[in-house]
PDB file of C-alpha atoms in Angstrom:
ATOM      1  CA  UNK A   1      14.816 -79.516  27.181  1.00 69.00           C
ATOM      2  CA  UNK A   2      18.233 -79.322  28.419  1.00 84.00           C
ATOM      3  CA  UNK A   3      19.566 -81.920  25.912  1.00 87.00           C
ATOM      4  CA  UNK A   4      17.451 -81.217  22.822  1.00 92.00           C
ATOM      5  CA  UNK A   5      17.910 -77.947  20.107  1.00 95.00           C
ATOM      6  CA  UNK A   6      14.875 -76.182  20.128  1.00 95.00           C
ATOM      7  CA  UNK A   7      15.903 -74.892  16.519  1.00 96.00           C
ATOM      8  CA  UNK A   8      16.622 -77.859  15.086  1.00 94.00           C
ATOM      9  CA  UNK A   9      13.238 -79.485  16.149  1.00 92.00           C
ATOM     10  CA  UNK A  10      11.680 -76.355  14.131  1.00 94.00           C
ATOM     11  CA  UNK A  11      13.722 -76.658  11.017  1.00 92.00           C
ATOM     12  CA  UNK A  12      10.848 -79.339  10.174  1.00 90.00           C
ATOM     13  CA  UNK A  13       8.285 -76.716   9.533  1.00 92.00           C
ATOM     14  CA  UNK A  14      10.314 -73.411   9.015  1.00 94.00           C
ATOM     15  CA  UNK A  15      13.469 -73.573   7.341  1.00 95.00           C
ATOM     16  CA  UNK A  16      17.027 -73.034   8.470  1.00 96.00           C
ATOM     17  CA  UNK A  17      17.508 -70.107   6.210  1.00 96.00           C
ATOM     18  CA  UNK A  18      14.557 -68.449   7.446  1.00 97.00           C
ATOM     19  CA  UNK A  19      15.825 -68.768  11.051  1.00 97.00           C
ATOM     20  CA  UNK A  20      19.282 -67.494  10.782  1.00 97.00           C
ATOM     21  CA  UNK A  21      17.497 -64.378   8.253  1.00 98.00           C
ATOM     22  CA  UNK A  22      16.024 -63.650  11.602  1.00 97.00           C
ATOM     23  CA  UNK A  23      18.862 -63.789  14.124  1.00 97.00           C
ATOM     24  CA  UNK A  24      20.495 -61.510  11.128  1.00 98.00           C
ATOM     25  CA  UNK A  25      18.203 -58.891  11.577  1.00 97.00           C
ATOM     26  CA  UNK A  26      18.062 -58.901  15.139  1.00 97.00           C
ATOM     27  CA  UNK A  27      21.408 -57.890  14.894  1.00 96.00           C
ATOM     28  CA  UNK A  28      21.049 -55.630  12.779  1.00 96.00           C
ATOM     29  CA  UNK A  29      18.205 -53.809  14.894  1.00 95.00           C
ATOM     30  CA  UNK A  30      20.614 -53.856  17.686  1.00 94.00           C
ATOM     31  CA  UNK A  31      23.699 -51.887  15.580  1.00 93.00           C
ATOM     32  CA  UNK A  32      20.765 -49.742  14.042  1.00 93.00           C
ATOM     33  CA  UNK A  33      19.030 -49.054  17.364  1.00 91.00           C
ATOM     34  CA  UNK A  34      22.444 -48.402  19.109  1.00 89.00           C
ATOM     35  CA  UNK A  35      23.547 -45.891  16.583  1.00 89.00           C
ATOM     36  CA  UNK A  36      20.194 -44.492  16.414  1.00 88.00           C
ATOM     37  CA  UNK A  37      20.239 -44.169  20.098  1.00 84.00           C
ATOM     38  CA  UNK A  38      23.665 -42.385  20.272  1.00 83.00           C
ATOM     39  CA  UNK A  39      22.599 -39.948  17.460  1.00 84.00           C
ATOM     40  CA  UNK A  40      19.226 -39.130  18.807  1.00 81.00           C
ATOM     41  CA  UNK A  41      20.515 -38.540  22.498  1.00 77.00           C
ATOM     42  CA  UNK A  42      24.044 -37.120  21.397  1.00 79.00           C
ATOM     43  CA  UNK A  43      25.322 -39.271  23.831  1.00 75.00           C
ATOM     44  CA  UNK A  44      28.780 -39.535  22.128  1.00 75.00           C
ATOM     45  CA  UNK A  45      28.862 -35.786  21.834  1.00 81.00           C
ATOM     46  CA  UNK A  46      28.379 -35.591  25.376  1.00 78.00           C
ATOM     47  CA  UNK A  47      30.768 -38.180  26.454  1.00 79.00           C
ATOM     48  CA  UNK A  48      33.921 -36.828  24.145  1.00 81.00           C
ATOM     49  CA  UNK A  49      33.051 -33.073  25.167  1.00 84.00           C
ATOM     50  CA  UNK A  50      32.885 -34.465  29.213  1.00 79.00           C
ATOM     51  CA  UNK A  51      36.188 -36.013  28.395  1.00 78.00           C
ATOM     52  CA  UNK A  52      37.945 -32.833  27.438  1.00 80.00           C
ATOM     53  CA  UNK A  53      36.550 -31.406  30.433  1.00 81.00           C
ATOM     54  CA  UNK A  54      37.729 -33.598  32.961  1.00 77.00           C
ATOM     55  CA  UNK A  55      40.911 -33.430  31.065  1.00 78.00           C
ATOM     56  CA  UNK A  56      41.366 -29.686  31.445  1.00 80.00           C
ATOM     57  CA  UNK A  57      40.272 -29.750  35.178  1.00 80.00           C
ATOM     58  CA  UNK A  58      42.172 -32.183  36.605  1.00 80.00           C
ATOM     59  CA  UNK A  59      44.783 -31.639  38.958  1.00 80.00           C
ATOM     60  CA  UNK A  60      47.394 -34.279  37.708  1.00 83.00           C
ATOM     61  CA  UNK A  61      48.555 -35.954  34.424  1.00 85.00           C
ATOM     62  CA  UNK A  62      47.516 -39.462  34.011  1.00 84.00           C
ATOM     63  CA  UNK A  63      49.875 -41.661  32.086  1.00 86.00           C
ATOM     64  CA  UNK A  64      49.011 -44.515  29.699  1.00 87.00           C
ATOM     65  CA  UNK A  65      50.071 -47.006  31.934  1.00 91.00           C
ATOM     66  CA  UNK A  66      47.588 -45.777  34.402  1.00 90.00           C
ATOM     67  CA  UNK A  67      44.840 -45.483  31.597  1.00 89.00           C
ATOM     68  CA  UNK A  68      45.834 -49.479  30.687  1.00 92.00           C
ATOM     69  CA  UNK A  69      45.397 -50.399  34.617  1.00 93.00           C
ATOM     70  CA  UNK A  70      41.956 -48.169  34.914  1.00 91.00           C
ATOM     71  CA  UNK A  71      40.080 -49.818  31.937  1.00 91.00           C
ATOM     72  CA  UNK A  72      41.190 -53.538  33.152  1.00 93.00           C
ATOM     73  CA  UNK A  73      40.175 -52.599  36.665  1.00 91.00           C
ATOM     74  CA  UNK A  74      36.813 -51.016  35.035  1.00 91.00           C
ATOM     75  CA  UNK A  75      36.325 -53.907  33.004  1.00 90.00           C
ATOM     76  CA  UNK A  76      36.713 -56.721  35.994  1.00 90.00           C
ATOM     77  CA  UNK A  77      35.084 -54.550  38.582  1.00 88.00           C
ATOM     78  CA  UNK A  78      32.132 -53.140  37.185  1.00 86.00           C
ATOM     79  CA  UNK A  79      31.869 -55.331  33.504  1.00 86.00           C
ATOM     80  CA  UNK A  80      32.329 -58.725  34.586  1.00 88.00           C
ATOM     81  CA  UNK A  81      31.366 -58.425  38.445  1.00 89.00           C
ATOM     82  CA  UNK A  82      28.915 -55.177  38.247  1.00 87.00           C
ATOM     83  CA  UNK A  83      30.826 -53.965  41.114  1.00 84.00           C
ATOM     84  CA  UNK A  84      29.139 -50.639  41.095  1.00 81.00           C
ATOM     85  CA  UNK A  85      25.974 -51.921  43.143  1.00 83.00           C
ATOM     86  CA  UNK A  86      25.730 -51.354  46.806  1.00 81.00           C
ATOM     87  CA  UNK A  87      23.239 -53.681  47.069  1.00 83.00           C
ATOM     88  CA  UNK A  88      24.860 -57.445  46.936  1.00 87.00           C
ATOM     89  CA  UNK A  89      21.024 -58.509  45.975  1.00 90.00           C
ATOM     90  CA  UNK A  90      21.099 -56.353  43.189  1.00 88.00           C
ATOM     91  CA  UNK A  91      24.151 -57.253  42.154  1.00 91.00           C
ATOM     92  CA  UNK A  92      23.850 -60.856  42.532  1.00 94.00           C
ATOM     93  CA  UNK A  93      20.018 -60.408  40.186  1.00 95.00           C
ATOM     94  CA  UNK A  94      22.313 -58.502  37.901  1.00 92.00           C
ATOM     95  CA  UNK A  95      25.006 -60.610  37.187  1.00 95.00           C
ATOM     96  CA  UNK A  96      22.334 -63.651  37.279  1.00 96.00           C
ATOM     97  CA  UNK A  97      20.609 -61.466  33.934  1.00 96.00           C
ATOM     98  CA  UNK A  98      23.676 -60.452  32.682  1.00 95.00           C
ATOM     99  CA  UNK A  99      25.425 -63.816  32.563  1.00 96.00           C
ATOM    100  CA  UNK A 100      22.291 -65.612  31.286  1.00 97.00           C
ATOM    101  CA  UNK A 101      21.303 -63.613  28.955  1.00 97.00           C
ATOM    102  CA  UNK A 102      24.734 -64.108  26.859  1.00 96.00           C
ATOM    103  CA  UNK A 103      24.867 -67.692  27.803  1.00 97.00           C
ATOM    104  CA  UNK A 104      21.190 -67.487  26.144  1.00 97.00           C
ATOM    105  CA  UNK A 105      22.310 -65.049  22.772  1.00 97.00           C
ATOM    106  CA  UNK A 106      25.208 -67.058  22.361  1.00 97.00           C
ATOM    107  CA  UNK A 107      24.372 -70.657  22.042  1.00 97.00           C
ATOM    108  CA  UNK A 108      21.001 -69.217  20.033  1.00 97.00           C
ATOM    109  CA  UNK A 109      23.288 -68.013  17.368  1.00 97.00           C
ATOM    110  CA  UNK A 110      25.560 -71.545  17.552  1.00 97.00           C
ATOM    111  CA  UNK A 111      22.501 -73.781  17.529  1.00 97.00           C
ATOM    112  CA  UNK A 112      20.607 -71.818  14.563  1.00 97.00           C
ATOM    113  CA  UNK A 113      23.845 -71.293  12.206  1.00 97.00           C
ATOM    114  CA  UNK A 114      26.326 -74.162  12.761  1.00 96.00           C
ATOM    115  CA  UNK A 115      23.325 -76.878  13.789  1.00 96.00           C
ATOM    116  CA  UNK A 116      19.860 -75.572  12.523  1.00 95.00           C
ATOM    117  CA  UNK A 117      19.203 -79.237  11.669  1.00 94.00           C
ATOM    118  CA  UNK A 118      19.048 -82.761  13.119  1.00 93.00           C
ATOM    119  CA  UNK A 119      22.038 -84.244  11.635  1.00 90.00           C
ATOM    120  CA  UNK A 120      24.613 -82.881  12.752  1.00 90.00           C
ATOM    121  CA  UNK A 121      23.472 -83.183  16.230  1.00 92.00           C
ATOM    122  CA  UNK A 122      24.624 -80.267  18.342  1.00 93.00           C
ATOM    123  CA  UNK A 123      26.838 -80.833  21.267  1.00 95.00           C
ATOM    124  CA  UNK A 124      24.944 -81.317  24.240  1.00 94.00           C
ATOM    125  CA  UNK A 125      26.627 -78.401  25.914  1.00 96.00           C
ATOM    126  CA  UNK A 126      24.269 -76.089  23.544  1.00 97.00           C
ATOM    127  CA  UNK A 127      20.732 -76.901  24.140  1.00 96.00           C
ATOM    128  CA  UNK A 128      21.975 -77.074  28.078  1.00 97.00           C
ATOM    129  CA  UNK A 129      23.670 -73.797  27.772  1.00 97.00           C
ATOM    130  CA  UNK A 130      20.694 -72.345  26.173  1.00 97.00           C
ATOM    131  CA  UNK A 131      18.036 -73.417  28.726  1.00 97.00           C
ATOM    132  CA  UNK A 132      20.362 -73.019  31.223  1.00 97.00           C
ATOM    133  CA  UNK A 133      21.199 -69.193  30.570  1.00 98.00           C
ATOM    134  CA  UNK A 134      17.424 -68.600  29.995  1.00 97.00           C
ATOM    135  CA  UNK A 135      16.713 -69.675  33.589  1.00 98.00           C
ATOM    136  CA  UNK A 136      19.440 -67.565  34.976  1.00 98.00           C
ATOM    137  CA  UNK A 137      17.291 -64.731  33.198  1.00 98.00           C
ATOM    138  CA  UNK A 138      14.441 -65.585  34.435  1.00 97.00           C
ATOM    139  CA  UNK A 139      15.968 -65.951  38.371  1.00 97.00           C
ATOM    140  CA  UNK A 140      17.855 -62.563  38.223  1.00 96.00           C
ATOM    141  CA  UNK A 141      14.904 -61.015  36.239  1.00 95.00           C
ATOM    142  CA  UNK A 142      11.912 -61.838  38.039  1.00 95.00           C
ATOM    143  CA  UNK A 143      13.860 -61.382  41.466  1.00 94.00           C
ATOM    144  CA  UNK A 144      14.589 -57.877  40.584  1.00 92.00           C
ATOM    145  CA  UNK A 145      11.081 -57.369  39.085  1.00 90.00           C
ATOM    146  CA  UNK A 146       9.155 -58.383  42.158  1.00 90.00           C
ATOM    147  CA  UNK A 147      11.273 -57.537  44.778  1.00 86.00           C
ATOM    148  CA  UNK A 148      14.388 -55.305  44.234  1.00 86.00           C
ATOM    149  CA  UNK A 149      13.155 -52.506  41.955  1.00 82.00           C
ATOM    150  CA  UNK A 150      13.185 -49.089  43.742  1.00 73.00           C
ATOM    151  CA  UNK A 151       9.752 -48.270  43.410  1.00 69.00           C
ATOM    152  CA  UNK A 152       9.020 -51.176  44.289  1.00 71.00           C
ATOM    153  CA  UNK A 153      11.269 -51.829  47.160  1.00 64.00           C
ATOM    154  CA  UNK A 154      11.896 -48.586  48.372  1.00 68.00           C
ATOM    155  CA  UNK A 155       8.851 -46.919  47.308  1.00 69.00           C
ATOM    156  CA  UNK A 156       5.940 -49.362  47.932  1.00 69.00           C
ATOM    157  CA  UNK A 157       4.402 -48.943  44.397  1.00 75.00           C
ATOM    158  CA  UNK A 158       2.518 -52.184  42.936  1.00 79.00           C
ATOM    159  CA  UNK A 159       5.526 -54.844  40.885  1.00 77.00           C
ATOM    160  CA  UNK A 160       2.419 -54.706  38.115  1.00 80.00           C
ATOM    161  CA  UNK A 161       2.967 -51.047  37.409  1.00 81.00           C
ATOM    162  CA  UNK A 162       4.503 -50.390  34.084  1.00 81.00           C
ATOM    163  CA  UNK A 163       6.426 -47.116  32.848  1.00 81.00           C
ATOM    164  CA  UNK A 164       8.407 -46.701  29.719  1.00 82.00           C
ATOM    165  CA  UNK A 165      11.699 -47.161  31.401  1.00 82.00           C
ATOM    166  CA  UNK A 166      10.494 -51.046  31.907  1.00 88.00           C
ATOM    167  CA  UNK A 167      10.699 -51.766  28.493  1.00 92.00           C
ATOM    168  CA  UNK A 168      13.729 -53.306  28.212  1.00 92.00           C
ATOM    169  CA  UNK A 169      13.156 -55.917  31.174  1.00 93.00           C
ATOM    170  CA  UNK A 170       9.612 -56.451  30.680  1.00 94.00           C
ATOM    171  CA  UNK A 171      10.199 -57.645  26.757  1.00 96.00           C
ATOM    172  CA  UNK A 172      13.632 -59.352  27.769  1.00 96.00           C
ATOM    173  CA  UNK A 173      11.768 -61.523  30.204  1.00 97.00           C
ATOM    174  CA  UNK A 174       8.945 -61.768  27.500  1.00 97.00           C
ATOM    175  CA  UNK A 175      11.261 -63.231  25.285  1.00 97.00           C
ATOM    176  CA  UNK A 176      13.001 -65.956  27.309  1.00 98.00           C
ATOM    177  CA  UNK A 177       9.937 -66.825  29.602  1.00 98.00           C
ATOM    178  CA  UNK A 178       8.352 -67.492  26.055  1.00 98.00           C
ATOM    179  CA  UNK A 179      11.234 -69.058  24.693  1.00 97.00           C
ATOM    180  CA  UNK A 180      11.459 -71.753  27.500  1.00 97.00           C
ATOM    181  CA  UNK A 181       7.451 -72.489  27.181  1.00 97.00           C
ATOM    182  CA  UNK A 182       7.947 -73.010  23.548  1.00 97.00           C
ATOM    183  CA  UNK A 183      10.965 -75.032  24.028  1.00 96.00           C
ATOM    184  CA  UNK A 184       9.234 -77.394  26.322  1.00 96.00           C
ATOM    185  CA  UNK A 185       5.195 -77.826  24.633  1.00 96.00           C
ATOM    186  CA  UNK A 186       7.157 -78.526  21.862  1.00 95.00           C
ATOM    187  CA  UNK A 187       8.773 -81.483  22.872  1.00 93.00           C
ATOM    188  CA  UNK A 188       5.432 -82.844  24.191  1.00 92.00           C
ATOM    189  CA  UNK A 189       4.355 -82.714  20.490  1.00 89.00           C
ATOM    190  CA  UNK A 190       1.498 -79.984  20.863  1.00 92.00           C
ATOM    191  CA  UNK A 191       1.639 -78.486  17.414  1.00 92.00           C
ATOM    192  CA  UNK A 192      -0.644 -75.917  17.559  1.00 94.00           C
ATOM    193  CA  UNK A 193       0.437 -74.517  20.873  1.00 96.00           C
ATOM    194  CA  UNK A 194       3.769 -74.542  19.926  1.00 96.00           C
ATOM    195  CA  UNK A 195       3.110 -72.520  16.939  1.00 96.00           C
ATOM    196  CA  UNK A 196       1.135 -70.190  19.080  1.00 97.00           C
ATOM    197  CA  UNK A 197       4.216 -69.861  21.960  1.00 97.00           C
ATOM    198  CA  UNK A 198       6.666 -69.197  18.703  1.00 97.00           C
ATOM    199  CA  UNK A 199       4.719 -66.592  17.362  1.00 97.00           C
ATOM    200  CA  UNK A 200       4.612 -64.905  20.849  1.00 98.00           C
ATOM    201  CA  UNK A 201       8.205 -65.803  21.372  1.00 98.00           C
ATOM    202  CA  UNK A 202       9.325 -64.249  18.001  1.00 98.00           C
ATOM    203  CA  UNK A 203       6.564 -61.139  18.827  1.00 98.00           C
ATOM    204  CA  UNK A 204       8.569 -60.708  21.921  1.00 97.00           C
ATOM    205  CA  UNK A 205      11.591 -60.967  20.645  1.00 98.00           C
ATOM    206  CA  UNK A 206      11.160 -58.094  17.964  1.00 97.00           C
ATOM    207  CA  UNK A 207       9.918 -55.817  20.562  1.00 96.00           C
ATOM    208  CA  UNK A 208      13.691 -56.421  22.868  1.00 96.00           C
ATOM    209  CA  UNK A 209      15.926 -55.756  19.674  1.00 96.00           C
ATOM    210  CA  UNK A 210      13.700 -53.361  17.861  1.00 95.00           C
ATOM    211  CA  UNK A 211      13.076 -51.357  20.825  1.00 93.00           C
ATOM    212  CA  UNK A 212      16.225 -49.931  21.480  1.00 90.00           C
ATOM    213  CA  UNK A 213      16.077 -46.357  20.743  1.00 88.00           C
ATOM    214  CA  UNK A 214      13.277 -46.244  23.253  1.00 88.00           C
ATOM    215  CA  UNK A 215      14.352 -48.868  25.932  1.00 88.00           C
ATOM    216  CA  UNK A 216      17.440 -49.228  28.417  1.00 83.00           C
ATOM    217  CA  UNK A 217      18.977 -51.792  26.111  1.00 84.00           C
ATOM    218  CA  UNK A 218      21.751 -49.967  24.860  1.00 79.00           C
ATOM    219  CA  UNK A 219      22.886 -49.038  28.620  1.00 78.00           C
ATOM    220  CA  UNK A 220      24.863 -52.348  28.598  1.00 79.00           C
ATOM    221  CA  UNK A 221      27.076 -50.644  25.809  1.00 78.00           C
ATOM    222  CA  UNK A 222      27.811 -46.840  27.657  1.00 80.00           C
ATOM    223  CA  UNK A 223      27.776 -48.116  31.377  1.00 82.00           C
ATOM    224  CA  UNK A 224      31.499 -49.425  30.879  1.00 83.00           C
ATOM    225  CA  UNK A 225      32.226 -46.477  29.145  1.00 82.00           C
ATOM    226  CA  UNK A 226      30.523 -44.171  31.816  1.00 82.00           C
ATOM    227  CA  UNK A 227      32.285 -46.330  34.387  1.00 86.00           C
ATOM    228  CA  UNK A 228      36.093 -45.887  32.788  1.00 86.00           C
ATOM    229  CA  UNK A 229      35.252 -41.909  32.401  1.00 84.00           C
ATOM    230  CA  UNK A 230      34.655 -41.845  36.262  1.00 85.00           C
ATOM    231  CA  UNK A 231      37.730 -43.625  37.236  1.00 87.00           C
ATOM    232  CA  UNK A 232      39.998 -41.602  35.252  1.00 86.00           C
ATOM    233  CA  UNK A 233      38.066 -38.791  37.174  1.00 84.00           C
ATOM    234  CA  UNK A 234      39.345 -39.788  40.535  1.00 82.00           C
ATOM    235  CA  UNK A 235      42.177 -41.071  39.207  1.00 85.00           C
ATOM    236  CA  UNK A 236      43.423 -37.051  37.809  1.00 84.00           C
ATOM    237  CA  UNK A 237      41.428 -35.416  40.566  1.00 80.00           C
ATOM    238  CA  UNK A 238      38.842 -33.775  38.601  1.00 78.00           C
ATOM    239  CA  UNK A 239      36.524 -35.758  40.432  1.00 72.00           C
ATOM    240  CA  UNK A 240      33.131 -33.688  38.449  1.00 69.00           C
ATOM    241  CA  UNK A 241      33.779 -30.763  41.067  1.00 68.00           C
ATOM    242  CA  UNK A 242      32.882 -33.028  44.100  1.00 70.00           C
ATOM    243  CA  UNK A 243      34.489 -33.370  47.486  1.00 69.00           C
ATOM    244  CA  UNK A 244      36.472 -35.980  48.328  1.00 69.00           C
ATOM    245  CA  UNK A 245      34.574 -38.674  49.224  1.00 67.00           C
ATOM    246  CA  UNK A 246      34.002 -39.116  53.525  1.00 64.00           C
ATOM    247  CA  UNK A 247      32.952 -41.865  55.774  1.00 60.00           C
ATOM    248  CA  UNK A 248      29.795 -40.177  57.990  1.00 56.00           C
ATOM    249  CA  UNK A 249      26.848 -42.550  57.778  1.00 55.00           C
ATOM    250  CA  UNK A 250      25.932 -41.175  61.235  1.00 54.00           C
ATOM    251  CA  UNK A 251      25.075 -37.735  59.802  1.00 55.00           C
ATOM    252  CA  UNK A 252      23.619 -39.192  55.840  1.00 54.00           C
ATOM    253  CA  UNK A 253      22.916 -43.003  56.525  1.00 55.00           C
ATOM    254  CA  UNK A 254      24.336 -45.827  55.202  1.00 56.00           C
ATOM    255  CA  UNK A 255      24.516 -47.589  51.904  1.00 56.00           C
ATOM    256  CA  UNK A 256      23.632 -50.986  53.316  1.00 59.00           C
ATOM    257  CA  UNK A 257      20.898 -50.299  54.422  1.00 60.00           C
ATOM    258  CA  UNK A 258      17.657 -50.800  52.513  1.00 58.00           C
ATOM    259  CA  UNK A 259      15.331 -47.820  52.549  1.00 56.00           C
ATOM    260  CA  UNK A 260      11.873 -47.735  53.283  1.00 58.00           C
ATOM    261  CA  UNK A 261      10.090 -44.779  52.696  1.00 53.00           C
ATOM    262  CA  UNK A 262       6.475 -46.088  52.942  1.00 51.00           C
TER     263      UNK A 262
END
């Protein structure tokens, strides 16, 4: 598996034109979904009116050298190290997810447009990179599923319960959990249960990207935003009419500790 293009072993029965008409739309449901998303929930409304408003109540001007410094420190604390969890387990399953999963989108789109075939042969780092980055989704995925989830964790409910707001992770780990399977029966040279894992794996698949107006997915795109919007909060002491922040974990606790409320 970790040397051999899953894609390219398919372009035998489907062909290459088919495949990368599917990535395509995938992408598309993502922009659509996105937009959709922002429409529906006005979240761009609210996000340029909240930006006025911290404008007009802060106590101090922040330049645009600050601004510059603010969105690189936003961007390497909480985009590329998710520095905004407490939790270093949570972090750690996030990072694990996040990391994978673009290890996994990326060298998807490389294998099935620039090597959708058998000759060329795509660089080994591909097929590695793919399987590789799927893993890392399932480690940080399933870990969070099972065992870091607040109603799970925190609130003793069963890891098998399902809400709405699981939609995102449950069909993300769908996908890739799939993915791998297929990947792997169909080296062994099981035909029909290969077919069977792809249609799951491309079921599961449609369900991630075309369920974006109703999942978490498009989180990953206002989180940084949300994130940048705070700092310049604290940073012009607007601060969304809260008190300065104070250490007193004797009186309210602290945030290292795990609670259990059952």
């Amino acid at each position: 598996m970790f040397a051999i293009n899953p894609f390219a072993e398919l372009s035998a029965s489907i062909p290459p034109a088919i495949m990368q008409t599917f990535v395509v739309v995938m992408i598309l449901l993502v922009v659509g979904g996105t937009l959709f998303d922002i429409v529906h929930k006005k979240s761009a409304t609210y996000f340029f009116n909240n930006w006025e408003k911290v404008k007009a109540k802060g106590t101090r001007q922040v330049s645009g050298g600050e601004m510059v410094s603010l969105a690189i420190q936003t961007a390497a604390v909480e985009g590329l190290t998710s520095g905004e969890f407490c939790n270093p387990q949570r972090r750690i399953s996030h990072l694990l997810t996040m990391y994978g999963f673009l290890a996994y989108v990326i060298a998807t789109a490389i294998m099935v447009f620039a090597y959708p075939t058998p000759a060329p042969q795509a660089p080994a780092i591909l097929p590695a990179l793919w399987t590789i980055g799927a893993l890392m989704v399932c480690l940080g995925g399933y870990w969070f599923w099972f065992f870091i989830r607040a109603d799970v964790a925190s609130e003793g409910n069963s890891p098998f319960r399902l809400v709405r707001a699981d939609l995102f992770i449950v069909s993300l780990l769908a996908s890739v959990t799939l993915g791998l399977i297929w990947a792997y029966v169909q080296t062994t040279g099981n035909t029909g249960w290969a077919n069977v894992l792809l249609a799951l794996y491309l079921l599961a698949t449609t369900v991630l990207f075309g369920s974006i107006p109703w999942s978490k997915f498009s989180h990953m795109f206002f989180k940084p935003a949300a994130a940048f919007q705070k700092r310049v909060e604290q940073a012009n002491g607007s601060r969304r009419n809260l008190p300065a922040p104070a250490e007193t974990p004797k009186i309210f606790g602290s945030t290292h500790q795990q609670p259990r409320n059952f």
